[in-house]
PDB file of C-alpha atoms in Angstrom:
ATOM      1  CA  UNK A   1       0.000   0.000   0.000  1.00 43.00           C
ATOM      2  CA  UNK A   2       0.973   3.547  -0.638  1.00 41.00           C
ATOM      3  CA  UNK A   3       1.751   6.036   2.287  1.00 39.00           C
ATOM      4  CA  UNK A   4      -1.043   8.203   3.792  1.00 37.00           C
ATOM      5  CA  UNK A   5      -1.936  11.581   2.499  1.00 37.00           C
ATOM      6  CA  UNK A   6      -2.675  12.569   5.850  1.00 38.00           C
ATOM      7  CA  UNK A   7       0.227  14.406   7.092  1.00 37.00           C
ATOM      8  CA  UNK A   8       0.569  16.470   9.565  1.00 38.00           C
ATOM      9  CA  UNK A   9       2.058  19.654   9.619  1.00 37.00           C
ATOM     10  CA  UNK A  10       4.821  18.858  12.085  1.00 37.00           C
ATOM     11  CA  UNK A  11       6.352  15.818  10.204  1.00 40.00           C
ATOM     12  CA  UNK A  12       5.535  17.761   6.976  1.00 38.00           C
ATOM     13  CA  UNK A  13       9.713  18.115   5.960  1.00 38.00           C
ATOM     14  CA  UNK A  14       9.914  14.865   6.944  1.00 44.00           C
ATOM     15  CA  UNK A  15       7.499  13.238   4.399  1.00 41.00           C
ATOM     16  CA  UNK A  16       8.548  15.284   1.808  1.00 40.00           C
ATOM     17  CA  UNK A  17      12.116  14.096   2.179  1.00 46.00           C
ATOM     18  CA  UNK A  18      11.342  10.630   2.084  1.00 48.00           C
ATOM     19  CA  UNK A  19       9.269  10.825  -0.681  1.00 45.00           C
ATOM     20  CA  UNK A  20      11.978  12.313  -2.613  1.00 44.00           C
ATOM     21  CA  UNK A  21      14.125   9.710  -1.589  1.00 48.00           C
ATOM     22  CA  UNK A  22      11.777   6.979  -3.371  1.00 48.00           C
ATOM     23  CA  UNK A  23      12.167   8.890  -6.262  1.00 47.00           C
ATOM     24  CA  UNK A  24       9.433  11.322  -6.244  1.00 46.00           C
ATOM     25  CA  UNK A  25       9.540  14.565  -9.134  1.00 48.00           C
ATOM     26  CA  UNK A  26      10.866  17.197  -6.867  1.00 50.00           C
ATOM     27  CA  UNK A  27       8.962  19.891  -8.537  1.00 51.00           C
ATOM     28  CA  UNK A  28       5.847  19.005  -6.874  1.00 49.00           C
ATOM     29  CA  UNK A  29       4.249  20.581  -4.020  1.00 49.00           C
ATOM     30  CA  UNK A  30       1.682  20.402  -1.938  1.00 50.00           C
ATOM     31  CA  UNK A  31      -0.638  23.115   0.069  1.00 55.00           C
ATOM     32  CA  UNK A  32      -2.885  21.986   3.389  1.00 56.00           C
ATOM     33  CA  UNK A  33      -5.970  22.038   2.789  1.00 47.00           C
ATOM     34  CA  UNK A  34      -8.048  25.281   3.839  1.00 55.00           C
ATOM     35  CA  UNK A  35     -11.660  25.521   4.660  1.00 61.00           C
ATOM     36  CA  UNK A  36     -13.631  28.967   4.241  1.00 73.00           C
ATOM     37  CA  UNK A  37     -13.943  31.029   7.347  1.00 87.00           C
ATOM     38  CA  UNK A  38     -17.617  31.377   8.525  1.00 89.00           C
ATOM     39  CA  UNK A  39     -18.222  34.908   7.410  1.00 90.00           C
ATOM     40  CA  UNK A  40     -17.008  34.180   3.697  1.00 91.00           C
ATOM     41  CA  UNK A  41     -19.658  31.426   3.732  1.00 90.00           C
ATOM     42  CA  UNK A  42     -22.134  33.756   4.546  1.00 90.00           C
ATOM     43  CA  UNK A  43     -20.926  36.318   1.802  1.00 92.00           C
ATOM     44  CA  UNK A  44     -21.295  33.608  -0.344  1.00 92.00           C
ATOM     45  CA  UNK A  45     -24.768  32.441   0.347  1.00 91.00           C
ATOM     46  CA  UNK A  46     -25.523  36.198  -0.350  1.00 92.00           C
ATOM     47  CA  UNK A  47     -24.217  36.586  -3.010  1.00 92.00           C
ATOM     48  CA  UNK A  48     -25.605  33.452  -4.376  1.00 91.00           C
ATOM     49  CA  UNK A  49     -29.486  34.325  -3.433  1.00 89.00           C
ATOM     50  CA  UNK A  50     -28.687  37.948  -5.863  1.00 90.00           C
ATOM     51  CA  UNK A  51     -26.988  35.453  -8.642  1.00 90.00           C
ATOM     52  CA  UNK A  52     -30.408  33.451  -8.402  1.00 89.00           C
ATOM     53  CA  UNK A  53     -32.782  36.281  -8.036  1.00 89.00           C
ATOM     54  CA  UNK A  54     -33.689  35.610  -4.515  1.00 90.00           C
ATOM     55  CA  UNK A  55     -32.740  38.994  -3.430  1.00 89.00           C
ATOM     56  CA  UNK A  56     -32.657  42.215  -5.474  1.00 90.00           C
ATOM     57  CA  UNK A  57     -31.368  45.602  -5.466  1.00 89.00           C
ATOM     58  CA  UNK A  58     -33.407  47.546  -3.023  1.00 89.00           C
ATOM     59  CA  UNK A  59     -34.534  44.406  -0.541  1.00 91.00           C
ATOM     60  CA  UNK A  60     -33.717  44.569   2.683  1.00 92.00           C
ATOM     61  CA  UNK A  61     -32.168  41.494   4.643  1.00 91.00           C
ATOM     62  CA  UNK A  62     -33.411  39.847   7.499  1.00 90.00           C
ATOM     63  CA  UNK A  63     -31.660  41.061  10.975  1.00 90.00           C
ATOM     64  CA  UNK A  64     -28.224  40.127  12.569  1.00 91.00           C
ATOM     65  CA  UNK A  65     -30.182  38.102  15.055  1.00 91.00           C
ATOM     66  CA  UNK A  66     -32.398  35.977  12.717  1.00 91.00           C
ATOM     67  CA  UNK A  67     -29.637  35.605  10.271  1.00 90.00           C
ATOM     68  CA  UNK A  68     -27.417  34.333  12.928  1.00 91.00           C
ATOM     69  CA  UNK A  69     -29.804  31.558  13.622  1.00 91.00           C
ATOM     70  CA  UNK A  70     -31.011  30.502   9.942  1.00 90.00           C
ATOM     71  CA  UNK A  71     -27.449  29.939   9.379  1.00 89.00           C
ATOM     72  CA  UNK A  72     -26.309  28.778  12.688  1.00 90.00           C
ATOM     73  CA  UNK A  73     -23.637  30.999  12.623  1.00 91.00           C
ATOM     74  CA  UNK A  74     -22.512  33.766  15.736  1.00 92.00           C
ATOM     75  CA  UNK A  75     -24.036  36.991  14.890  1.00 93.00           C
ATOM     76  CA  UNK A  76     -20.487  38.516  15.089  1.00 93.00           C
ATOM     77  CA  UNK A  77     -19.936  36.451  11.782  1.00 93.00           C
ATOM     78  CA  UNK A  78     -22.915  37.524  10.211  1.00 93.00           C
ATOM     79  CA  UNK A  79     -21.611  41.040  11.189  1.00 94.00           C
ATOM     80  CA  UNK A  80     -18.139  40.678   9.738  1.00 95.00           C
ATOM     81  CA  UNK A  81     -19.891  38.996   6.314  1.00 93.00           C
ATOM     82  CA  UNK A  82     -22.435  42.415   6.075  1.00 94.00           C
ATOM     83  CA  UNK A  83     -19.207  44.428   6.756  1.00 94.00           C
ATOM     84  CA  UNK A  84     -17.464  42.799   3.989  1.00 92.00           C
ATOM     85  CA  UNK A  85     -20.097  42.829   1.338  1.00 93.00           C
ATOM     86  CA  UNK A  86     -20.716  46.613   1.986  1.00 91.00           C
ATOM     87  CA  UNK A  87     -16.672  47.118   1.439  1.00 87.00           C
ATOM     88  CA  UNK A  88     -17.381  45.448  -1.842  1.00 85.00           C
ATOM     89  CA  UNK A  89     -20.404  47.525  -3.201  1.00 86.00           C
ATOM     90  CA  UNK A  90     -23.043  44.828  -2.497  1.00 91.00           C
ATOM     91  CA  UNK A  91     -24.808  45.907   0.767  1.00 93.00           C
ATOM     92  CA  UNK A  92     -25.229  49.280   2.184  1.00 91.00           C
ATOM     93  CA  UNK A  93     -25.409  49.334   6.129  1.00 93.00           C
ATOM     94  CA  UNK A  94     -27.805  51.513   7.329  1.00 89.00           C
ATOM     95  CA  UNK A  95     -28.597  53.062  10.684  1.00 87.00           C
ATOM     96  CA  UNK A  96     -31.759  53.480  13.277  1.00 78.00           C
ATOM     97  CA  UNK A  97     -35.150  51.880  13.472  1.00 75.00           C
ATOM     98  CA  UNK A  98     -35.733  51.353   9.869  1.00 77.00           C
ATOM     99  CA  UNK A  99     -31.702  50.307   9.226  1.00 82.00           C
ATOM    100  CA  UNK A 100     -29.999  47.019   8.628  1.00 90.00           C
ATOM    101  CA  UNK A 101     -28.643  45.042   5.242  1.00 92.00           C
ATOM    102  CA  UNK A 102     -29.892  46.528   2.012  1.00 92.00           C
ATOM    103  CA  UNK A 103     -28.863  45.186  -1.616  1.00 92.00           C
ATOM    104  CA  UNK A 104     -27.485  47.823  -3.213  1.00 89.00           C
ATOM    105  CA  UNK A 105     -27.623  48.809  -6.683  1.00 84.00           C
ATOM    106  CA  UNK A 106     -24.033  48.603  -7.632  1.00 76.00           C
ATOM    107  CA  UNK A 107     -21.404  50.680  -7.081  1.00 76.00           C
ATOM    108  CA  UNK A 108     -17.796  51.078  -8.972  1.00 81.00           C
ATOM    109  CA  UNK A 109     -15.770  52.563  -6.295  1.00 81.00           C
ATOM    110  CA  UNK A 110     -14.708  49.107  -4.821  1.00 82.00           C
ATOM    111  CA  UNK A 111     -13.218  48.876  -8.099  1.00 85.00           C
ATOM    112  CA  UNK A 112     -11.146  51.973  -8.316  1.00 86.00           C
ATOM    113  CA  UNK A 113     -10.106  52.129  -4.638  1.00 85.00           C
ATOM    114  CA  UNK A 114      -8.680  48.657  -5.799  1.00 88.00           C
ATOM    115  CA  UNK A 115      -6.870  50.398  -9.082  1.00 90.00           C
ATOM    116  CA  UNK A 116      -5.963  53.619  -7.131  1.00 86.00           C
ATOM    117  CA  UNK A 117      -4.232  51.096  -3.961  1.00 88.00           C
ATOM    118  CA  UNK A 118      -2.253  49.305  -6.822  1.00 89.00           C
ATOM    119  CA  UNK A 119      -1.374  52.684  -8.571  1.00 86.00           C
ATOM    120  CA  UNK A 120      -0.208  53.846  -4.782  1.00 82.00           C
ATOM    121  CA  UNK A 121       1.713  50.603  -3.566  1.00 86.00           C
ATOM    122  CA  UNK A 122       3.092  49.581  -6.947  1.00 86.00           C
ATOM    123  CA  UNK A 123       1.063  46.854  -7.664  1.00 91.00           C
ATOM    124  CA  UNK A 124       0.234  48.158 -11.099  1.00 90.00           C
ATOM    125  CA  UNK A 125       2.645  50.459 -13.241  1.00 90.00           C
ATOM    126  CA  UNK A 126       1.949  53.915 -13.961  1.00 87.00           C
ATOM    127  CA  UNK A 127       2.489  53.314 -17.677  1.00 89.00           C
ATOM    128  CA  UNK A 128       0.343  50.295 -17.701  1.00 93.00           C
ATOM    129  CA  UNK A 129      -2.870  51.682 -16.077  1.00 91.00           C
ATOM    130  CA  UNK A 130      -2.298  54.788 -18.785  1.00 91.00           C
ATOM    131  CA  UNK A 131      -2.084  52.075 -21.561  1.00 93.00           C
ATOM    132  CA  UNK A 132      -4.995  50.909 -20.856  1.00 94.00           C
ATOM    133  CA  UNK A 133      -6.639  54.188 -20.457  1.00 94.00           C
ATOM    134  CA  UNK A 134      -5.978  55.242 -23.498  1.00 95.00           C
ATOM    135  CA  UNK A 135      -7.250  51.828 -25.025  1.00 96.00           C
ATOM    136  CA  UNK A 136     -10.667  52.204 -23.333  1.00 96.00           C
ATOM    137  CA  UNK A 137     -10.883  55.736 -24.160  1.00 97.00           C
ATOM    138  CA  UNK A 138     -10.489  54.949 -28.196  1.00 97.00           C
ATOM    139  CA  UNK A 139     -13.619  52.619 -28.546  1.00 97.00           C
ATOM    140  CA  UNK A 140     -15.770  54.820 -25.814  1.00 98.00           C
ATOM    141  CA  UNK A 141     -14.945  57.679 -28.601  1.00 98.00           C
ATOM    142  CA  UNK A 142     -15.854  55.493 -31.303  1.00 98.00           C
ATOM    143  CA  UNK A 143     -19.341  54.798 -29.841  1.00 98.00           C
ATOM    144  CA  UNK A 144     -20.187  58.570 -28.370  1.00 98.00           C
ATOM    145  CA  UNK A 145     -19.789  59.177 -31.903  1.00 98.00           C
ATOM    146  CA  UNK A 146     -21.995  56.868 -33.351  1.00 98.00           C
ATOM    147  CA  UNK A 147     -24.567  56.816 -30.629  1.00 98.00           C
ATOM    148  CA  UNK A 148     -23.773  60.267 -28.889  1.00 98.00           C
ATOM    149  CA  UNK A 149     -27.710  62.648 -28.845  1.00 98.00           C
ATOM    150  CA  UNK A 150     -27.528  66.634 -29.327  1.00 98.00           C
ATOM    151  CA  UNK A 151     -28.268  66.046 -24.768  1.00 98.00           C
ATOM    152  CA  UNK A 152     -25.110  64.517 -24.177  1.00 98.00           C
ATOM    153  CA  UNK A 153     -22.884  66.852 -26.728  1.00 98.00           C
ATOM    154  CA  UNK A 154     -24.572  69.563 -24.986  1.00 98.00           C
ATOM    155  CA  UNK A 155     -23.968  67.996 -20.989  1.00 98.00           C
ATOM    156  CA  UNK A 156     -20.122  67.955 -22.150  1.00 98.00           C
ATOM    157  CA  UNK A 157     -20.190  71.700 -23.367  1.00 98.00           C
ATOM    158  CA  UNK A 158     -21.756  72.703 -20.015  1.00 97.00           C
ATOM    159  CA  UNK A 159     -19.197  70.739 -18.059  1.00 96.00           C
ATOM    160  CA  UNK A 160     -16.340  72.248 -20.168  1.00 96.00           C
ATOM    161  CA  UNK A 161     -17.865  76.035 -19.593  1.00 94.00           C
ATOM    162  CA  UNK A 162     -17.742  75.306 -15.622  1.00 93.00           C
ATOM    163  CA  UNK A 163     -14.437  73.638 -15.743  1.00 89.00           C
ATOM    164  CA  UNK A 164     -13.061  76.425 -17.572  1.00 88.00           C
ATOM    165  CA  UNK A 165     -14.461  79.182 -14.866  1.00 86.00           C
ATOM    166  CA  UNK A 166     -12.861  77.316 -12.129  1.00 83.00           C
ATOM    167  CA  UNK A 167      -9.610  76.966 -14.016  1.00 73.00           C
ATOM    168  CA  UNK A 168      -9.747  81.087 -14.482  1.00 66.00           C
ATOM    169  CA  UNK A 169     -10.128  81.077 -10.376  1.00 59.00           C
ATOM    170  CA  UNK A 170      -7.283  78.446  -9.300  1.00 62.00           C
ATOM    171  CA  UNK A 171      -9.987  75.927  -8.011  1.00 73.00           C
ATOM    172  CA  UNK A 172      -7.801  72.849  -8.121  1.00 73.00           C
ATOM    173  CA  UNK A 173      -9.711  70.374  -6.371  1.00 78.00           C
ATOM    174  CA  UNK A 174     -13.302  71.185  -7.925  1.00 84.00           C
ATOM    175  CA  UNK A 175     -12.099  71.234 -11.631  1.00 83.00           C
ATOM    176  CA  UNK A 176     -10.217  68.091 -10.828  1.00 84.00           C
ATOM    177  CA  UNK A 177     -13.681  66.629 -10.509  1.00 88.00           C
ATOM    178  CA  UNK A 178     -15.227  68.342 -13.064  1.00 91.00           C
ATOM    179  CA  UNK A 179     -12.876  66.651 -14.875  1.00 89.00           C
ATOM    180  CA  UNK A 180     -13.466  63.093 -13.883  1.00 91.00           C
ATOM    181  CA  UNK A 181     -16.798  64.316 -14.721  1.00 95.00           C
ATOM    182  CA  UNK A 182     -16.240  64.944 -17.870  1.00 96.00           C
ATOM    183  CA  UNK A 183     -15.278  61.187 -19.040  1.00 96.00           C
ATOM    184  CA  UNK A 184     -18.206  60.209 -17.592  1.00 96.00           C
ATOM    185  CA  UNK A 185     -20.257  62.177 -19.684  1.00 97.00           C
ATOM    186  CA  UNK A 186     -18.537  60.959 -22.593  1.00 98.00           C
ATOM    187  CA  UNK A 187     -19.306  57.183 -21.128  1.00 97.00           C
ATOM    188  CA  UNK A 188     -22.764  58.280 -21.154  1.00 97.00           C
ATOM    189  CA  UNK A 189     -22.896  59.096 -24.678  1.00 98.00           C
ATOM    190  CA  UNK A 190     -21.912  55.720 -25.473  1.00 98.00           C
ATOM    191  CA  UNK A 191     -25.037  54.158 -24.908  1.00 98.00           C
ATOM    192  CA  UNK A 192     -23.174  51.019 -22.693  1.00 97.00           C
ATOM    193  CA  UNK A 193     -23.510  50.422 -19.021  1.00 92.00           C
ATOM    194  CA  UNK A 194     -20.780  48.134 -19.268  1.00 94.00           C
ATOM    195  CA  UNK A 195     -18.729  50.754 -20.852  1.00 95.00           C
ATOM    196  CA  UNK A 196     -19.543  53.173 -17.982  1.00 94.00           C
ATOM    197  CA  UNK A 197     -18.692  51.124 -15.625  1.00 91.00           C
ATOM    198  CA  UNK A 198     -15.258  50.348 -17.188  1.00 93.00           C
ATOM    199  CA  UNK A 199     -14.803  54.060 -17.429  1.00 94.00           C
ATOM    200  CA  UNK A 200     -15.138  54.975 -14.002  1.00 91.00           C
ATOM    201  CA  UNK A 201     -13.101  52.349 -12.652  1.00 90.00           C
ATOM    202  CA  UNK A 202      -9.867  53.564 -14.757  1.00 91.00           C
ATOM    203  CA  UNK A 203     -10.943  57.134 -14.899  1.00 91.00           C
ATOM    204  CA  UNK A 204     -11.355  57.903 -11.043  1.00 87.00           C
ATOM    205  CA  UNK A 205      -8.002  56.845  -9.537  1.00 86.00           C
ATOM    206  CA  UNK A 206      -6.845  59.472 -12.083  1.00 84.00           C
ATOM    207  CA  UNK A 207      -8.586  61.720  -9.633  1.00 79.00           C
ATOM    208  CA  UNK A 208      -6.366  60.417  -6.572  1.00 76.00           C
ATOM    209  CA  UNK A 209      -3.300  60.139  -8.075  1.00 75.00           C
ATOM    210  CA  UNK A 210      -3.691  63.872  -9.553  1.00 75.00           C
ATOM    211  CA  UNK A 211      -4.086  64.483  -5.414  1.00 73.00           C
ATOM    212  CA  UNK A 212      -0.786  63.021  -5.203  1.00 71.00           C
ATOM    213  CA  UNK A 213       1.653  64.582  -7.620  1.00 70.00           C
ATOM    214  CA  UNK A 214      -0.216  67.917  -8.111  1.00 67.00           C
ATOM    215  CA  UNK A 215      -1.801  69.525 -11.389  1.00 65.00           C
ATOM    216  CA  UNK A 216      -0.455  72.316 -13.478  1.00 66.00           C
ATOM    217  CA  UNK A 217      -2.685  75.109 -12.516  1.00 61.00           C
ATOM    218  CA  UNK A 218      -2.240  77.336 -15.947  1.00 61.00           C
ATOM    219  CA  UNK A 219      -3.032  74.015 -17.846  1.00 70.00           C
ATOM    220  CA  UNK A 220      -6.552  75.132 -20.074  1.00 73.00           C
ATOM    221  CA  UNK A 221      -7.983  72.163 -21.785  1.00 87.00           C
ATOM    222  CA  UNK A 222     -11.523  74.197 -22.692  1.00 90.00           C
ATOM    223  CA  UNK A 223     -10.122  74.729 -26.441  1.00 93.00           C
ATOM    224  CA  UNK A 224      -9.236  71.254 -26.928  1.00 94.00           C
ATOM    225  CA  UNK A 225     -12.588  69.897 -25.290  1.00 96.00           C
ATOM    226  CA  UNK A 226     -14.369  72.156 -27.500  1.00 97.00           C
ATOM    227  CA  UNK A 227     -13.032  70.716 -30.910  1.00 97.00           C
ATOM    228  CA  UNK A 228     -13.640  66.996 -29.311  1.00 98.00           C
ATOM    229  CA  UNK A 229     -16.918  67.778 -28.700  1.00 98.00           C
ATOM    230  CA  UNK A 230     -17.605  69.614 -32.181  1.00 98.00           C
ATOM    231  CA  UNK A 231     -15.817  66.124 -33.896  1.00 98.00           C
ATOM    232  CA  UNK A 232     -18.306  64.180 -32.037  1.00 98.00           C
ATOM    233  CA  UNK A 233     -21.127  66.073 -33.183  1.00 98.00           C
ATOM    234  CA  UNK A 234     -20.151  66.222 -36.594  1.00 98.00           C
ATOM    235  CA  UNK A 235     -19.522  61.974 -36.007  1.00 98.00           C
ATOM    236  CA  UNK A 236     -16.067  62.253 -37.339  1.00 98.00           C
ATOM    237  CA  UNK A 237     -14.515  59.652 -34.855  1.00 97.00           C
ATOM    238  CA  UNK A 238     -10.695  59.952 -35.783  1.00 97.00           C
ATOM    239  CA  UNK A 239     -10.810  63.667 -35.598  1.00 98.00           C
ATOM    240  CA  UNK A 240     -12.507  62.807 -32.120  1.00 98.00           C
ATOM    241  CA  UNK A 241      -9.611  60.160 -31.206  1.00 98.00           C
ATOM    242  CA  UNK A 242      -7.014  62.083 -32.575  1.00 97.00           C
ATOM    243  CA  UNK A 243      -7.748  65.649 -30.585  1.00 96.00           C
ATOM    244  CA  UNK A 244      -8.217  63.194 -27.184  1.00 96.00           C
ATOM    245  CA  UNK A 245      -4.970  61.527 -27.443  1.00 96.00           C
ATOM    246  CA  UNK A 246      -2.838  64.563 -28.164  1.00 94.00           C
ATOM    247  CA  UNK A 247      -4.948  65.730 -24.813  1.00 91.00           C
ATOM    248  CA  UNK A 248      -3.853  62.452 -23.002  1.00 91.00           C
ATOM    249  CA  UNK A 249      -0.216  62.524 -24.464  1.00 90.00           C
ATOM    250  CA  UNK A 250       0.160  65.317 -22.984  1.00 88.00           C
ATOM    251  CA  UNK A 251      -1.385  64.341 -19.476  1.00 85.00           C
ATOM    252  CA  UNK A 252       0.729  61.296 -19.267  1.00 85.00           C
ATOM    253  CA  UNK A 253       3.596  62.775 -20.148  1.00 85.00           C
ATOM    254  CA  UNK A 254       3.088  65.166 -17.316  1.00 83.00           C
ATOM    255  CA  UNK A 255       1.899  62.136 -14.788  1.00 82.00           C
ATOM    256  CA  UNK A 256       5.419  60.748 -15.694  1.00 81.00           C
ATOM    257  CA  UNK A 257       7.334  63.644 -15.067  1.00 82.00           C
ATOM    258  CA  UNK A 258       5.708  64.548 -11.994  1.00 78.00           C
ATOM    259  CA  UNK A 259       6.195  60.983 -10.371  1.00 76.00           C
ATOM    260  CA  UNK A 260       9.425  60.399 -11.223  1.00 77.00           C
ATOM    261  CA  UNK A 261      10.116  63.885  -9.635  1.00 74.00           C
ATOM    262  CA  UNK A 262       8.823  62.625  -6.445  1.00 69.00           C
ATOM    263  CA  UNK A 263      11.059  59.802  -6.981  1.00 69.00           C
ATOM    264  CA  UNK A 264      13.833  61.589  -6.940  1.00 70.00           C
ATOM    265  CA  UNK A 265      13.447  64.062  -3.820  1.00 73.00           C
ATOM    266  CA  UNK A 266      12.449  60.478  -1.712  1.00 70.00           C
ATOM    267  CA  UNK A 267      15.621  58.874  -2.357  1.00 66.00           C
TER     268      UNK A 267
END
């Protein structure tokens, strides 16, 4: 008969030597076995009943107490389960007599505080997340042009006229999110959820790291925003693409310059 495969961790060095010795492939490896903490089992069941329809946006779940017992679980798990799912976008928490566990919509920003932490840490390149910025950004132009209305040209103008006042008075941190804004419109125009969605998650850490290195104040983008939006109405995509990439060539270039400045004056 062969040996047992249960091993325990303290003669785990042991085993693996003597397997090798009976001529065992040295390459392989082998992880103990893990079994999901409580809470994620919980999370899981949750998530499952929304998968299946069970529970929709908007419904309300039943409380810590009678949770606790339907799943024979502590109520401290359930709690650390609702905690997680709100941290992920799924449940919103709410407070008082009418409070608990709702379902929640959807929401991106789990999503790009995930891209902004990897931007911060190092987990994801600079010129990567930029890459595929501008990727994104080339087929959302190529649909605001084909599906883009007179309502959404006409929501970017507006949003370029306010960004432009607030550029005139020095207002960093509101034109910074006037200009996050103004992708989003552009998302809009493109007729796709999904596409939205995509966009804010690589759009908004742009927001953060902008908080980071700093923004050129005299920088005025309202002429070159004007002649995107004026290609877009006249659907002439690679006039579009072209005037938004010289635009983003030029922001990356300054993103790059401005890190690797910091880099410099840390070490």
């Amino acid at each position: 008969m062969g040996e047992s495969l249960s091993i325990s961790f303290s003669n785990w060095t042991t085993y693996l030597q003597r397997t090798r010795r009976n001529g065992v492939d040295e390459n392989i490896s082998f992880k103990p076995v893990k079994t999901k903490r409580a809470f994620e089992e919980v999370c899981d069941q949750i998530r499952l009943a929304i998968q299946e329809g069970r529970l929709e946006a908007g419904d309300k779940l039943p409380a810590e107490r009678q949770l606790a017992e339907a799943l024979d679980v502590s109520r401290a798990t359930v709690r650390e389960a609702f905690r997680t799912l709100e941290i992920a976008g799924v449940l919103s928490l709410r407070k008082g007599v009418n409070g608990g566990a709702v379902v929640m919509q959807g929401d991106v920003r789990p999503i790009t505080q995930t891209i902004s932490d990897l931007l911060s840490l190092g987990g994801l390149s600079l010129s990567d997340y930029m890459e595929a910025r501008v990727c994104l950004q080339r087929e959302v132009i190529k649909l605001a042009c084909a599906r883009g209305e007179e309502a959404d040209f006409q929501a970017l103008e507006t949003n370029i006229d306010e960004t432009e006042k607030l550029t005139t008075a020095a207002q960093v941190e509101d034109r910074t999110a006037l200009t996050i804004e103004f992708y989003h419109l552009l998302a809009a125009a493109t007729k796709n959820q999904a596409m939205s969605i995509l966009m804010a998650a690589v759009t908004e850490p742009l927001g953060y790291y902008i908080k980071q290195i700093g923004v050129d104040r005299s920088w005025n983008v309202a002429e070159s925003r004007r002649r995107f939006v004026a290609h877009l109405r006249a659907r002439n995509a690679p006039e579009a693409e072209k005037e938004m990439m010289s635009h983003m060539e030029r922001l990356h270039g300054y993103m790059l310059q401005r890190t690797a400045a910091a880099a410099d004056r840390r070490s």
